[in-house]
mmCIF file of C-alpha atoms and ligand atoms in Angstrom:
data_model
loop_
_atom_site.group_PDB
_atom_site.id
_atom_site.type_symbol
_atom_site.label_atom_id
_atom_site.label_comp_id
_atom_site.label_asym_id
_atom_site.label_seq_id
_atom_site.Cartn_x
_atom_site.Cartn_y
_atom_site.Cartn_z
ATOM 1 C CA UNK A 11 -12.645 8.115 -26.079
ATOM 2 C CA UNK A 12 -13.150 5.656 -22.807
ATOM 3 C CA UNK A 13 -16.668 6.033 -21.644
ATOM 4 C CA UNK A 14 -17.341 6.340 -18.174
ATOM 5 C CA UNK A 15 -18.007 2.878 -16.256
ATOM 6 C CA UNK A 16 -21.468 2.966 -14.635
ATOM 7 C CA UNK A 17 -21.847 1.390 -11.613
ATOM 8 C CA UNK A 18 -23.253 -1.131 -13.143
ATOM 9 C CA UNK A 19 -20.930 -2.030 -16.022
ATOM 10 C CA UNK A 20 -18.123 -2.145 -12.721
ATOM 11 C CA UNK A 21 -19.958 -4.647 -10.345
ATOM 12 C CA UNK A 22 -19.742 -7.243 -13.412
ATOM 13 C CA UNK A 23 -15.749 -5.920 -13.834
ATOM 14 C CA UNK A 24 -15.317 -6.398 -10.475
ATOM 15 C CA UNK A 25 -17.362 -9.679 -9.822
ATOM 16 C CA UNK A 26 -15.468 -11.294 -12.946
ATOM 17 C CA UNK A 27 -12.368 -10.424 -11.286
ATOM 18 C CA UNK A 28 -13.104 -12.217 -7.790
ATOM 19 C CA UNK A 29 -14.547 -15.289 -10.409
ATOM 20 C CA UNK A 30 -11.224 -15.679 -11.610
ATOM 21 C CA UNK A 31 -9.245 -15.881 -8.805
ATOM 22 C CA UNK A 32 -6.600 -12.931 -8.329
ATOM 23 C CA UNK A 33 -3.729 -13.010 -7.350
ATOM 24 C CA UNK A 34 -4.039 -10.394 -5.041
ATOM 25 C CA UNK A 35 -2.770 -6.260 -4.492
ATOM 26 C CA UNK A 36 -2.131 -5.100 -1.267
ATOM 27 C CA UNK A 37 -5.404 -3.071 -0.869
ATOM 28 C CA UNK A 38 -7.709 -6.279 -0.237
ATOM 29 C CA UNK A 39 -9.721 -5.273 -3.117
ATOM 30 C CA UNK A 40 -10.345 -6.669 -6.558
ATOM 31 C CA UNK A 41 -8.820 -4.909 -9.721
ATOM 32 C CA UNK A 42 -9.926 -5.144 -13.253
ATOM 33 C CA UNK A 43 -6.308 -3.694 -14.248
ATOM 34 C CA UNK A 44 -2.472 -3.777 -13.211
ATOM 35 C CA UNK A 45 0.049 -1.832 -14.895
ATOM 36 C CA UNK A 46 3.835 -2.206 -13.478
ATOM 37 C CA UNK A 47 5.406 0.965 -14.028
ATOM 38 C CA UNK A 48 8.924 1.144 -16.169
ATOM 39 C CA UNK A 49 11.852 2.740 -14.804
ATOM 40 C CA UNK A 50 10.710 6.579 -14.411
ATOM 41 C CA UNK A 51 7.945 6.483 -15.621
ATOM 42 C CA UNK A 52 4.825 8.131 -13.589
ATOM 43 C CA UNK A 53 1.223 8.423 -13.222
ATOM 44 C CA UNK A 54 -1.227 10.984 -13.819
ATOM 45 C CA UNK A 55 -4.712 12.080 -12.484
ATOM 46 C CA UNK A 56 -5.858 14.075 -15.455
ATOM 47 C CA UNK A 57 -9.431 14.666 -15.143
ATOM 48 C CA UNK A 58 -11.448 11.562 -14.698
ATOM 49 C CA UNK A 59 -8.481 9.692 -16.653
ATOM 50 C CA UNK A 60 -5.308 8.021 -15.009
ATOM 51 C CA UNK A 61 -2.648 8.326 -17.096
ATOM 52 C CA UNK A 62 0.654 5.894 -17.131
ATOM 53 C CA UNK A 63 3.701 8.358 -18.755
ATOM 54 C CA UNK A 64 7.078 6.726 -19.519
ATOM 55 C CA UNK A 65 10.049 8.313 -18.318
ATOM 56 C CA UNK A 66 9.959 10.550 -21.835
ATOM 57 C CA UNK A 67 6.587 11.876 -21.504
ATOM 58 C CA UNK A 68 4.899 9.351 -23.854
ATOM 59 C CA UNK A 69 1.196 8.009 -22.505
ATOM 60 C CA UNK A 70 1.475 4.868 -22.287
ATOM 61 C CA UNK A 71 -1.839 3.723 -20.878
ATOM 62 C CA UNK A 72 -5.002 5.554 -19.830
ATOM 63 C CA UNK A 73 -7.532 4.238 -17.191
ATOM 64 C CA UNK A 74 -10.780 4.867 -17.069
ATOM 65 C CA UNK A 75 -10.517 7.436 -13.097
ATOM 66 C CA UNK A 76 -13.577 4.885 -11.912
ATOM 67 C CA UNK A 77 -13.443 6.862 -8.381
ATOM 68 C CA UNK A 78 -15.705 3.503 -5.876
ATOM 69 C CA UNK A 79 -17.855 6.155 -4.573
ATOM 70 C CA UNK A 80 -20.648 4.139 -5.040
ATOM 71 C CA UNK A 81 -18.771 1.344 -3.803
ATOM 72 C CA UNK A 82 -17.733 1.826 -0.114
ATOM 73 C CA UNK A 83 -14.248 0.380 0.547
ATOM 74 C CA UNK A 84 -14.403 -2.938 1.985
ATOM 75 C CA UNK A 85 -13.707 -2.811 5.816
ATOM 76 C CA UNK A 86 -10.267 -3.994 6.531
ATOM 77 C CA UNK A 87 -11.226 -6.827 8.626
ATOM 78 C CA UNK A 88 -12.692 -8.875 5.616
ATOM 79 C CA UNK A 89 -9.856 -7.675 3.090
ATOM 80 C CA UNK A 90 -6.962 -9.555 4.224
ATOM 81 C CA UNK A 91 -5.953 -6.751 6.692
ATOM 82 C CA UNK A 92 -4.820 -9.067 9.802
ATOM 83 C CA UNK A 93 -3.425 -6.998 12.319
ATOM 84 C CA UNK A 94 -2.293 -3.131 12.146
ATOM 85 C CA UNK A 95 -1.969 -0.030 13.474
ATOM 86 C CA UNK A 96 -3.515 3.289 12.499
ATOM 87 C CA UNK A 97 -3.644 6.958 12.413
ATOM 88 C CA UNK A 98 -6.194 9.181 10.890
ATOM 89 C CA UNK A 99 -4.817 12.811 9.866
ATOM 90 C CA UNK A 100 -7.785 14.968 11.046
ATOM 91 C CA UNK A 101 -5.824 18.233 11.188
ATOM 92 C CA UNK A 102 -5.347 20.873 8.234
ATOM 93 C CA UNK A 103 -1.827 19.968 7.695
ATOM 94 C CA UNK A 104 -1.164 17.526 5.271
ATOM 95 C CA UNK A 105 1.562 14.636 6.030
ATOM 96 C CA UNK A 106 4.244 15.496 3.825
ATOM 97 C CA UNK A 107 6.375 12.240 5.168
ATOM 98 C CA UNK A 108 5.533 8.992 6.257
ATOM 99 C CA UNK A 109 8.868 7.250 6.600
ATOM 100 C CA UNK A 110 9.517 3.622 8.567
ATOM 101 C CA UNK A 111 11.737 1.055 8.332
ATOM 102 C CA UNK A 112 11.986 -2.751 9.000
ATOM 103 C CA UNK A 113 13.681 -6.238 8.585
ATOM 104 C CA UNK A 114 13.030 -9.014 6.310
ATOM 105 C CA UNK A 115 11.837 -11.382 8.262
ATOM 106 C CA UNK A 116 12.444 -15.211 8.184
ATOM 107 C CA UNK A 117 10.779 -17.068 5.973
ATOM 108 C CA UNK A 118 7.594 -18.848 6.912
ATOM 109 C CA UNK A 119 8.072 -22.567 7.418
ATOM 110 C CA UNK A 120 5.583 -23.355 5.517
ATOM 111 C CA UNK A 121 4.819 -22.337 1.786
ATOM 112 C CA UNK A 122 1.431 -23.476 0.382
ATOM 113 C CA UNK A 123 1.466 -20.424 -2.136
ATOM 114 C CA UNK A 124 0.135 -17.791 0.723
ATOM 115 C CA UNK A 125 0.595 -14.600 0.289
ATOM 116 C CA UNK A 126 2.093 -12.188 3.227
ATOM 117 C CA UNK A 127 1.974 -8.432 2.573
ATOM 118 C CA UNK A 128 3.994 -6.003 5.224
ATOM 119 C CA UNK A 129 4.054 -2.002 4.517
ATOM 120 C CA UNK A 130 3.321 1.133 5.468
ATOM 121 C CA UNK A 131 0.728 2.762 3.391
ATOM 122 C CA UNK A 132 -1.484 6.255 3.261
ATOM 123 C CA UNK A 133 -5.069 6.695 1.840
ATOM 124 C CA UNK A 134 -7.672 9.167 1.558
ATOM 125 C CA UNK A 135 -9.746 9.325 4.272
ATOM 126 C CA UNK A 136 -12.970 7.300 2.380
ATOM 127 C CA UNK A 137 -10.112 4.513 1.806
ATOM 128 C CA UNK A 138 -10.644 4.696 -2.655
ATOM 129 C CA UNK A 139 -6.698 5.243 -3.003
ATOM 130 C CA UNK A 140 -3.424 3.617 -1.535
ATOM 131 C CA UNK A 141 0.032 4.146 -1.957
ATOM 132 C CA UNK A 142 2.463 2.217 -0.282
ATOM 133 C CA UNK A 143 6.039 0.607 -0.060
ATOM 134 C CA UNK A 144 5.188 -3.253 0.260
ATOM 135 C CA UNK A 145 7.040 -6.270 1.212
ATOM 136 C CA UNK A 146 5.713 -9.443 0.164
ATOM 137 C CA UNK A 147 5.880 -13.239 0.020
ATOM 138 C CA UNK A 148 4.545 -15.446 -2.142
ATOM 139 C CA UNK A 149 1.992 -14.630 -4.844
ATOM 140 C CA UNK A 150 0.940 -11.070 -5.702
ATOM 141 C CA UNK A 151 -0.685 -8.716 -9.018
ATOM 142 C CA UNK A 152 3.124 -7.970 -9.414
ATOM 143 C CA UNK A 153 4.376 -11.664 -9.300
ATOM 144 C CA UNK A 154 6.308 -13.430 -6.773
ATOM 145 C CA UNK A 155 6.507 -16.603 -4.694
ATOM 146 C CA UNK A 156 8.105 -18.613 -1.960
ATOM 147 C CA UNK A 157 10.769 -15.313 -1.547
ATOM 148 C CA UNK A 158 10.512 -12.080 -0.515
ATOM 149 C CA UNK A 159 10.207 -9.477 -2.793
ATOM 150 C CA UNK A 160 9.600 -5.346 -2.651
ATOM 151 C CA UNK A 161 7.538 -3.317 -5.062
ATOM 152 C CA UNK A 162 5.968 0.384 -4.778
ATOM 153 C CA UNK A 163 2.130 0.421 -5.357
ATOM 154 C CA UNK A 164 -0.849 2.996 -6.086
ATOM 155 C CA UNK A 165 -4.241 1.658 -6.597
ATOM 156 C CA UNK A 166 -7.142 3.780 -7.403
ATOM 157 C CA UNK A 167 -10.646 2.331 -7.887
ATOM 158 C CA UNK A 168 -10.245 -0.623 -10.015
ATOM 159 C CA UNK A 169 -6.254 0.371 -10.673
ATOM 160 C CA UNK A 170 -3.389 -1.348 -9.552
ATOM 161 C CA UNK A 171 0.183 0.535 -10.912
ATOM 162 C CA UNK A 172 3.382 -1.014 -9.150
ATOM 163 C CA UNK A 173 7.286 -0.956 -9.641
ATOM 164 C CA UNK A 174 8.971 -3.838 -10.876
ATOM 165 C CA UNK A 175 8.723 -6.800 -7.931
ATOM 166 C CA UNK A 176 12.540 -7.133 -6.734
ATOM 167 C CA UNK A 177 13.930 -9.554 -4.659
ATOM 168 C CA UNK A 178 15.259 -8.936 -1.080
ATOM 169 C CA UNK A 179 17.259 -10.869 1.531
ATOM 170 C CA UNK A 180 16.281 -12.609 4.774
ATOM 171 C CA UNK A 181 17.589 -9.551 7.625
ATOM 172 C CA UNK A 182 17.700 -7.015 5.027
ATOM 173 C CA UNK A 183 16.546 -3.530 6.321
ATOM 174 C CA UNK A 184 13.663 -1.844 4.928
ATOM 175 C CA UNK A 185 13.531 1.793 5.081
ATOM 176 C CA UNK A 186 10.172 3.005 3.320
ATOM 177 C CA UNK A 187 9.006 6.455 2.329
ATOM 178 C CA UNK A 188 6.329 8.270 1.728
ATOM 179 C CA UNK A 189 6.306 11.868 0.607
ATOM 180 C CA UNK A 190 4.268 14.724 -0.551
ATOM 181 C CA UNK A 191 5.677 16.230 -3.521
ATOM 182 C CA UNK A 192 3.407 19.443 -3.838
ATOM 183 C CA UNK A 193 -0.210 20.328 -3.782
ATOM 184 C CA UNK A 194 -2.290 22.536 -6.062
ATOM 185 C CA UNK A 195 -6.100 23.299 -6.190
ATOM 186 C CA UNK A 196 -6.985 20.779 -4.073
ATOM 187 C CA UNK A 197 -5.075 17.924 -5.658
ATOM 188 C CA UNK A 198 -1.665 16.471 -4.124
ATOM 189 C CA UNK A 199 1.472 14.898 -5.496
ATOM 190 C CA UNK A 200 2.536 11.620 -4.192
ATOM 191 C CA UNK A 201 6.383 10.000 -4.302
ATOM 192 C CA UNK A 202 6.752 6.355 -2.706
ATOM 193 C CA UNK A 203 9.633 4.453 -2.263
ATOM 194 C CA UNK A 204 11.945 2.392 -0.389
ATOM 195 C CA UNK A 205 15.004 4.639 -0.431
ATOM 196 C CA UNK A 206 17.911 2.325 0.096
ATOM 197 C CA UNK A 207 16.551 0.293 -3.016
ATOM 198 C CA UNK A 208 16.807 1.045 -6.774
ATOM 199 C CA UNK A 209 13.781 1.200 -8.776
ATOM 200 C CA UNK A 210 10.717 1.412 -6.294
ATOM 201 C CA UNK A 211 10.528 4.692 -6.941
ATOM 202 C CA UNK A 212 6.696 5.484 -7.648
ATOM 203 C CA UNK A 213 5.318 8.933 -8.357
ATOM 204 C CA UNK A 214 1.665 10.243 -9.017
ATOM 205 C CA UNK A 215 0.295 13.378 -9.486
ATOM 206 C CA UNK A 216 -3.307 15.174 -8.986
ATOM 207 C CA UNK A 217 -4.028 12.676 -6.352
ATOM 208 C CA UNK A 218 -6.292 12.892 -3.367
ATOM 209 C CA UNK A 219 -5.039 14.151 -0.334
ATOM 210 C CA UNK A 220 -4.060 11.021 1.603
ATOM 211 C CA UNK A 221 -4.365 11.400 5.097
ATOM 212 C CA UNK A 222 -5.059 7.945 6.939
ATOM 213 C CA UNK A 223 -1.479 6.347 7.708
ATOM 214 C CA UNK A 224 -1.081 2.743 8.248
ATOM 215 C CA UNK A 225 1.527 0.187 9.236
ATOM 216 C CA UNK A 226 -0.107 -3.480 8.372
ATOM 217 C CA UNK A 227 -0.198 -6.854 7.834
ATOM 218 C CA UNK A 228 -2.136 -8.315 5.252
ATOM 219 C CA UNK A 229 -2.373 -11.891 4.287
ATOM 220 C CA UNK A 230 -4.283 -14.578 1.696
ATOM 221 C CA UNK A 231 -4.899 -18.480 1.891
ATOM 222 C CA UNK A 232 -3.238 -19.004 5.321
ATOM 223 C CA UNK A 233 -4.253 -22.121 5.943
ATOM 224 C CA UNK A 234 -1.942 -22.344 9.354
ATOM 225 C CA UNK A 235 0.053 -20.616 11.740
ATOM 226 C CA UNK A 236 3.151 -22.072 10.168
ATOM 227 C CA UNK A 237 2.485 -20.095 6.755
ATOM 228 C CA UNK A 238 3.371 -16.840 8.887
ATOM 229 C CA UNK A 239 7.144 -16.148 9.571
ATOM 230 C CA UNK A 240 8.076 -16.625 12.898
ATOM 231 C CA UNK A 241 7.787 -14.498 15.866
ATOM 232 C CA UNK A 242 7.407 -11.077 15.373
ATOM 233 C CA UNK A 243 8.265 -7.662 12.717
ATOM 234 C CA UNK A 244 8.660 -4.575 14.436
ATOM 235 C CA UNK A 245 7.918 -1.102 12.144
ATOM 236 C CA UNK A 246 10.792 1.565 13.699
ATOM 237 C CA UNK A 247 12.143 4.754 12.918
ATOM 238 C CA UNK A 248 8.083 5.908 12.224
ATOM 239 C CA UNK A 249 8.932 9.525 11.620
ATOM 240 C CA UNK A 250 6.423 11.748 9.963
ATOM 241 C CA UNK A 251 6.709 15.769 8.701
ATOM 242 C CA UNK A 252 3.744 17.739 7.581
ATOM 243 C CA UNK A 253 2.711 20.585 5.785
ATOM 244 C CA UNK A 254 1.848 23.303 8.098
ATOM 245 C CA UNK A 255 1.543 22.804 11.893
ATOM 246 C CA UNK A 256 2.498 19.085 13.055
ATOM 247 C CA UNK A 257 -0.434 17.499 14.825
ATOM 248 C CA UNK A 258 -0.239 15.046 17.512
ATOM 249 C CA UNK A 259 -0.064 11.757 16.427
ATOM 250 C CA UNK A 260 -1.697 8.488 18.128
ATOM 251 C CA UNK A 261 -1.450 5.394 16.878
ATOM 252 C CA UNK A 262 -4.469 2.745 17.357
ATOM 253 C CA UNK A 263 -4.311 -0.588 16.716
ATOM 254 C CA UNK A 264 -6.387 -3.686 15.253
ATOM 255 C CA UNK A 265 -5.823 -7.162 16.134
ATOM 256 C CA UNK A 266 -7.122 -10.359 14.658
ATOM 257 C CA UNK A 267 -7.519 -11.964 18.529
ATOM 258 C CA UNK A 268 -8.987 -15.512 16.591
ATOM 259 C CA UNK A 269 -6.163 -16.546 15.252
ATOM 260 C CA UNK A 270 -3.615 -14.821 17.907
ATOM 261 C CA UNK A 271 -2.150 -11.832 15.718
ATOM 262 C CA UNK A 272 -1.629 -8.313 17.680
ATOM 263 C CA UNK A 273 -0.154 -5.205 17.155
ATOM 264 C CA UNK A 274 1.138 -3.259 19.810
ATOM 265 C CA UNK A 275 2.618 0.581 20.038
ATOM 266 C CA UNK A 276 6.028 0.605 21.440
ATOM 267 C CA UNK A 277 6.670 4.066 20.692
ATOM 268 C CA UNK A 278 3.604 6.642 20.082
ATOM 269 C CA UNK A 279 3.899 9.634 18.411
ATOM 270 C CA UNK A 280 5.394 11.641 15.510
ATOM 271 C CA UNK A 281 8.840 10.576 15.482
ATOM 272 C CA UNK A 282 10.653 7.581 16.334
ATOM 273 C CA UNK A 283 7.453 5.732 16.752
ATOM 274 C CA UNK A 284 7.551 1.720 17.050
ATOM 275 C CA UNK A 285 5.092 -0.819 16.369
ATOM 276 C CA UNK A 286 5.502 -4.510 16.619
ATOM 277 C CA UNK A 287 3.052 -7.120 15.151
ATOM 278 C CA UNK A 288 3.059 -10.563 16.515
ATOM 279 C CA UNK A 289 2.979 -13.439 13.988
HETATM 280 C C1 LIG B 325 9.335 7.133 -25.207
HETATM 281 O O1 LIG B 325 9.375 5.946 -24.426
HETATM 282 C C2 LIG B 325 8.580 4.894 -24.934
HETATM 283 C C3 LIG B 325 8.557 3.778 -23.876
HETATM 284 O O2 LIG B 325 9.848 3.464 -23.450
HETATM 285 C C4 LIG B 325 9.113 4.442 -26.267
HETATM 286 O O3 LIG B 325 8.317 3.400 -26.779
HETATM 287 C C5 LIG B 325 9.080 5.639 -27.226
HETATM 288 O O4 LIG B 325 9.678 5.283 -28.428
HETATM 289 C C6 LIG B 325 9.810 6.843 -26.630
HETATM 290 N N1 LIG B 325 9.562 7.990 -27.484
HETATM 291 C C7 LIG B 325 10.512 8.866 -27.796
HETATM 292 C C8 LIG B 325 10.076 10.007 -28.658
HETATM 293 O O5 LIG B 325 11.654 8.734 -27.400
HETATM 294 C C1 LIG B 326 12.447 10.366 5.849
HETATM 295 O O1 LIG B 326 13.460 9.613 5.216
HETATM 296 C C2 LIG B 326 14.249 10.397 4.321
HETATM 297 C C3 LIG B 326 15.185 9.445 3.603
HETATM 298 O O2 LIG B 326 15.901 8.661 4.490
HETATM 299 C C4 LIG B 326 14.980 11.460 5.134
HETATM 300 O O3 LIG B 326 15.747 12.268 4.272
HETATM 301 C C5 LIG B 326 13.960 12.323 5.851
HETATM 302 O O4 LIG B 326 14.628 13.246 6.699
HETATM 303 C C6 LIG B 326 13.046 11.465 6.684
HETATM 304 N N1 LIG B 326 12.003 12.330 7.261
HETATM 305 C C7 LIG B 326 11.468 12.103 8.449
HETATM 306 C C8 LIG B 326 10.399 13.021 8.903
HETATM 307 O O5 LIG B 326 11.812 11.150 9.135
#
């Protein structure tokens, strides 16, 4: 039997981790563990335990369900969040889709081995969980480098489960998903994907509601403007559906005004909605 971590026992985890140097997960916060996820296979919240099941059922891996209550998320602004735009679900409905889609954009001119996340993503309103259809380039937990690549990704606590990094083309469109599945006794069931590509299907089950919607990017070792892609990426198509009565939805937004990175709303609301970030 796993014992529980004490807090204690996870600040050394967690301070080893940022010692050696992650690459990093698109949540901006250091992991002790990352599991990628084999072709239908699924995760589990059973009890305080995470549990990794291959496609026939088998456990293949059980974490330690280390919720950080004791260790407040990180705000975005020091976690590689750069600029984004976000919605808090305050209403009793649930979002049962979060859908958007986008291009891959150019490549940045510059590689030095920085690391560009773009997604959507939802998380429990105290932040400990995110699941999310990511884009990246360059080095992340799931591998990758100068090319951009897609993977599917939960992380809970010190957790990081993702698909299998693919590859993707330069103009190819994005169209990522996030759906409720069910919800029982207070615990919900989570599917992720991109749904125009194979294999970034991502399920979990017994999660916690997630109810604080996203559209981001994130970013490591930039060392210059070049190491972004040019211009800008524009999130369209936002469309979201919810369990029970829709709520109004307003999007707010976060720039990093230093360095010249914005986000603006093109299209508020529910459905349709647009949101372009400025490299
Ligand atoms: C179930 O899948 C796992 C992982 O692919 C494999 O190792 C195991 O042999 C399978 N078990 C059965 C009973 O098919
Ligand atoms: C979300 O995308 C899926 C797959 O394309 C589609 O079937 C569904 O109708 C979309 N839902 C919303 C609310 O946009």
């Amino acid at each position: 039997m796993h014992a529980p971590l004490t807090s204690a026992i996870l600040a050394v985890l967690v301070s080893a981790a940022l010692a050696l140097n992650q690459p990093p997960a698109p949540a901006g916060r250091p992991y002790t563990e990352v599991h990628e996820i084999p072709a239908g296979g699924t995760i589990v919240h059973v009890g305080r335990d995470i549990h990794l099941l291959a496609a026939n059922g088998t456990i293949l891996h059980v974490s330690v369900n280390v919720k950080l209550a004791t260790t407040p998320a990180t705000p975005p602004e020091h976690t590689g969040w750069i600029t984004y735009a976000n919605w808090l679900n305050t209403s009793p409905s649930p979002i049962s889709v979060f859908n958007t889609s986008w291009t891959v954009p150019a490549a940045p001119s510059n590689y030095d081995g920085q690391t560009i996340f773009l997604f959507n993503a939802i998380e429990p309103g105290a932040g400990d969980a995110i699941i999310q259809p990511v884009l990246q380039y360059g080095p992340s937990a799931a591998g990758g480098d100068a090319y951009w690549a897609v993977a599917t990704w939960y992380l809970y606590g010190p957790d990081v489960f993702h698909t299998p990094l693919l590859p993707v083309d330069v103009g190819q469109t994005l169209r990522g998903m996030i759906s409720l599945l069910g919800q029982s006794g207070g615990t919900y069931d989570y599917n992720s994907q991109f749904t125009n590509i194979e294999g970034t299907s991502l399920s979990v089950t017994g999660a916690e509601q997630m109810a604080w919607a996203t559209v981001t990017l994130e970013a490591y070792e930039i060392t210059s403007s070049s190491d972004y892609p040019p211009g800008a990426s524009s999130f369209y198509e936002i469309s979201f559906a919810f369990s029970g009565l829709a709520p109004q939805v307003h999007w707010e937004v976060v720039n990093d005004e230093d360095d010249g990175l914005s986000t603006v709303v093109n299209s508020d609301g529910s459905l349709f909605g647009v949101v372009t970030l400025t490299y």
